[in-house]
Amino acid sequence: MKTHTHKITAKDEVGTAAFRTWPFWRAIVVAFCVGCIVGHWLEIPYCLFMDHFFGIVDPDYAVWTDPWYHPYWVYGFGAVAMTFLIEPFKEVIIVRRKTMWGAFLETLLYAVLLAMLLELVIGWLVNQPDQMGNYPYWDNSKLPLNVFGQAWLVNDFVIGLVAMFYVWVMWPLICKGLGKAGPRGANITMAVVVAAFAICCAVSYIQLALA
């Protein structure tokens, strides 16, 4: 019995960074909503990994108790940022590289470096230690592979992998799925996704207000 697998080609990955078109912005809206919810789900295995190997996740961290439909906004905005910062760069690399694996690895390298730079800049701006040497928000100074006590290469690598999953899998699937639905079907799909996301937000925050 033959099995058929889909091989990712340059055609699958190039051509979605069309910033001046309505299909692009429609896909951005869907990606934001989906990213807020799916990002919450991805936070759970991430925290399990970090707690098991590094013991840095508090037992009362909200991810353990938040309902599955509670939006994690940072991931939605992260999806939008990756679409603008990494997706166009990825497409240029694919055209330039001879193999898809080479393009993937080069994109991953730049994504990790970008994550590290963002951690450093944000840390230097808002996470400066006090007179006692205590960091107000996070302290990576005692972790292996830390960068100036602010960034942490292990975390940056994980962020890079998540970025790769988004720009190489999720974003192309969203664009292709909406494209196959046709203009009217894609608009209806976006409306349904936005409505479902709004319901998730409303129910979640009402529960928090009543708790």
Coordinates of C-alpha atoms in Angstrom, one line a residue:
M1 CA 0.0 0.0 0.0
K2 CA 1.5 3.3 -1.0
T3 CA 1.4 6.3 1.2
H4 CA 1.7 9.8 -0.1
T5 CA 3.3 12.6 1.9
H6 CA 3.4 16.3 0.9
K7 CA 6.8 17.6 0.2
I8 CA 7.2 21.3 1.1
T9 CA 8.5 23.1 -2.0
A10 CA 9.4 26.7 -2.7
K11 CA 6.0 27.2 -4.3
D12 CA 4.4 26.4 -1.0
E13 CA 6.5 29.0 0.9
V14 CA 6.9 31.9 -1.5
G15 CA 4.4 34.6 -2.4
T16 CA 2.4 35.1 0.7
A17 CA 4.1 38.4 1.9
A18 CA 1.8 40.5 -0.3
F19 CA 1.4 43.4 2.1
R20 CA -0.7 45.6 -0.2
T21 CA -3.5 43.1 -0.8
W22 CA -6.7 42.3 1.1
P23 CA -6.0 38.5 1.2
F24 CA -2.8 39.3 3.1
W25 CA -4.5 41.4 5.8
R26 CA -7.4 38.9 6.0
A27 CA -4.9 36.2 6.7
I28 CA -3.2 38.4 9.3
V29 CA -6.4 38.8 11.2
V30 CA -6.9 35.0 11.2
A31 CA -3.3 34.4 12.2
F32 CA -3.6 36.9 15.1
C33 CA -6.8 35.2 16.5
V34 CA -5.4 31.7 16.0
G35 CA -2.1 32.7 17.4
C36 CA -3.6 34.0 20.7
I37 CA -5.3 30.7 21.4
V38 CA -2.7 28.2 19.9
G39 CA 0.1 30.1 21.6
H40 CA -1.6 29.4 25.0
W41 CA -1.6 25.7 24.2
L42 CA 2.1 25.8 23.2
E43 CA 3.0 27.6 26.4
I44 CA 2.1 24.4 28.4
P45 CA 4.7 22.0 26.8
Y46 CA 7.2 24.9 26.9
C47 CA 6.7 25.4 30.6
L48 CA 6.8 21.7 31.3
F49 CA 10.1 21.5 29.4
M50 CA 11.7 24.5 31.1
D51 CA 10.5 23.4 34.6
H52 CA 11.7 19.8 34.1
F53 CA 15.2 20.7 32.9
F54 CA 15.8 24.1 34.6
G55 CA 13.2 24.4 37.4
I56 CA 12.4 28.0 36.5
V57 CA 8.6 27.9 36.3
D58 CA 6.6 28.8 39.4
P59 CA 4.0 26.2 40.5
D60 CA 1.3 28.9 40.6
Y61 CA 2.0 30.1 37.1
A62 CA -1.2 31.1 35.4
V63 CA -0.8 28.7 32.5
W64 CA -1.6 25.7 34.8
T65 CA -5.0 27.2 35.7
D66 CA -6.1 29.3 32.8
P67 CA -9.0 27.8 30.7
W68 CA -7.9 26.5 27.3
Y69 CA -9.8 29.3 25.5
H70 CA -8.1 32.1 27.5
P71 CA -6.2 34.2 24.9
Y72 CA -2.5 34.8 25.3
W73 CA -2.2 38.1 23.4
V74 CA 1.6 38.1 23.2
Y75 CA 1.5 35.1 20.8
G76 CA -1.1 36.8 18.5
F77 CA 1.1 39.9 18.3
G78 CA 4.1 37.7 17.9
A79 CA 2.5 36.0 14.9
V80 CA 1.9 39.4 13.3
A81 CA 5.4 40.5 14.0
M82 CA 6.9 37.3 12.6
T83 CA 4.8 37.7 9.4
F84 CA 6.3 41.2 8.8
L85 CA 9.8 40.5 10.1
I86 CA 10.6 36.9 9.1
E87 CA 8.3 35.9 6.3
P88 CA 9.6 38.3 3.7
F89 CA 13.2 37.5 4.7
K90 CA 12.4 33.7 4.5
E91 CA 11.1 34.1 1.0
V92 CA 14.3 35.9 -0.2
I93 CA 16.4 33.1 1.4
I94 CA 14.4 30.4 -0.3
V95 CA 14.9 32.0 -3.7
R96 CA 18.6 32.4 -3.0
R97 CA 19.3 28.9 -1.4
K98 CA 19.8 25.7 -3.4
T99 CA 17.9 23.5 -1.0
M100 CA 14.9 24.0 1.3
W101 CA 16.8 22.6 4.3
G102 CA 19.5 25.2 3.8
A103 CA 16.8 27.9 3.6
F104 CA 15.1 26.5 6.8
L105 CA 18.4 26.4 8.8
E106 CA 19.4 29.9 7.7
T107 CA 16.0 31.3 8.6
L108 CA 16.2 29.5 12.0
L109 CA 19.6 31.1 12.7
Y110 CA 18.3 34.6 12.0
A111 CA 15.1 34.0 14.0
V112 CA 17.2 32.9 17.0
L113 CA 19.5 35.9 16.7
L114 CA 16.4 38.2 16.4
A115 CA 14.9 36.7 19.5
M116 CA 18.2 37.2 21.4
L117 CA 18.5 40.8 20.3
L118 CA 14.9 41.5 21.3
E119 CA 15.5 40.0 24.7
L120 CA 18.6 42.1 25.2
V121 CA 17.0 45.3 24.1
I122 CA 13.9 44.9 26.2
G123 CA 16.0 43.7 29.1
W124 CA 18.3 46.7 29.0
L125 CA 15.3 49.0 28.7
V126 CA 13.0 47.6 31.4
N127 CA 14.8 44.9 33.4
Q128 CA 17.8 46.7 35.0
P129 CA 18.9 45.3 38.3
D130 CA 18.4 47.4 41.5
Q131 CA 21.2 48.3 44.0
M132 CA 21.0 44.8 45.5
G133 CA 21.6 43.3 42.0
N134 CA 18.0 41.9 41.8
Y135 CA 16.3 41.9 38.4
P136 CA 12.7 43.1 38.6
Y137 CA 11.2 40.9 35.8
W138 CA 13.5 38.0 35.0
D139 CA 17.0 36.9 35.9
N140 CA 19.0 34.8 33.4
S141 CA 22.4 35.6 34.9
K142 CA 22.7 32.2 36.6
L143 CA 21.5 30.1 33.7
P144 CA 23.9 28.5 31.2
L145 CA 24.3 30.2 27.9
N146 CA 22.9 33.5 29.1
V147 CA 23.8 36.7 27.3
F148 CA 24.6 39.6 29.6
G149 CA 22.2 38.2 32.2
Q150 CA 19.2 39.3 30.0
A151 CA 18.9 37.0 27.0
W152 CA 19.1 33.2 27.3
L153 CA 20.1 31.2 24.2
V154 CA 18.1 28.2 25.2
N155 CA 14.9 30.3 25.3
D156 CA 15.9 32.1 22.1
F157 CA 16.4 28.7 20.3
V158 CA 12.9 27.6 21.4
I159 CA 11.4 30.9 20.3
G160 CA 13.2 30.4 16.9
L161 CA 11.7 26.9 16.5
V162 CA 8.2 28.3 17.3
A163 CA 8.9 31.0 14.7
M164 CA 9.9 28.4 12.2
F165 CA 6.7 26.4 12.9
Y166 CA 4.7 29.6 12.3
V167 CA 6.3 30.9 9.1
W168 CA 6.9 27.5 7.5
V169 CA 3.7 25.7 8.5
M170 CA 0.9 27.8 10.0
W171 CA 1.1 31.0 7.9
P172 CA 1.3 29.1 4.5
L173 CA -1.6 26.9 5.6
I174 CA -3.7 29.8 6.6
C175 CA -3.0 31.6 3.3
K176 CA -3.6 28.5 1.2
G177 CA -6.7 27.5 3.1
L178 CA -8.3 31.0 2.7
G179 CA -7.2 31.0 -0.9
K180 CA -9.0 27.7 -1.7
A181 CA -12.2 29.0 0.0
G182 CA -12.5 31.8 -2.6
P183 CA -13.0 35.5 -1.8
R184 CA -16.5 35.1 -0.3
G185 CA -15.7 31.9 1.6
A186 CA -12.5 33.4 2.9
N187 CA -14.3 36.5 4.2
I188 CA -16.9 34.3 5.9
T189 CA -14.1 32.2 7.4
M190 CA -12.4 35.3 8.8
A191 CA -15.7 36.5 10.3
V192 CA -16.3 33.2 11.9
V193 CA -12.8 33.1 13.4
V194 CA -13.1 36.6 14.7
A195 CA -16.5 35.9 16.2
A196 CA -15.2 32.7 17.9
F197 CA -12.2 34.5 19.2
A198 CA -14.4 37.3 20.6
I199 CA -16.5 34.8 22.4
C200 CA -13.4 33.1 23.9
C201 CA -12.2 36.5 25.1
A202 CA -15.6 37.5 26.5
V203 CA -16.2 34.2 28.4
S204 CA -12.6 34.1 29.7
Y205 CA -12.5 37.6 31.0
I206 CA -16.0 37.4 32.5
Q207 CA -14.9 34.3 34.4
L208 CA -11.8 36.2 35.7
A209 CA -13.9 39.2 36.7
L210 CA -16.3 36.9 38.7
A211 CA -13.6 34.8 40.3

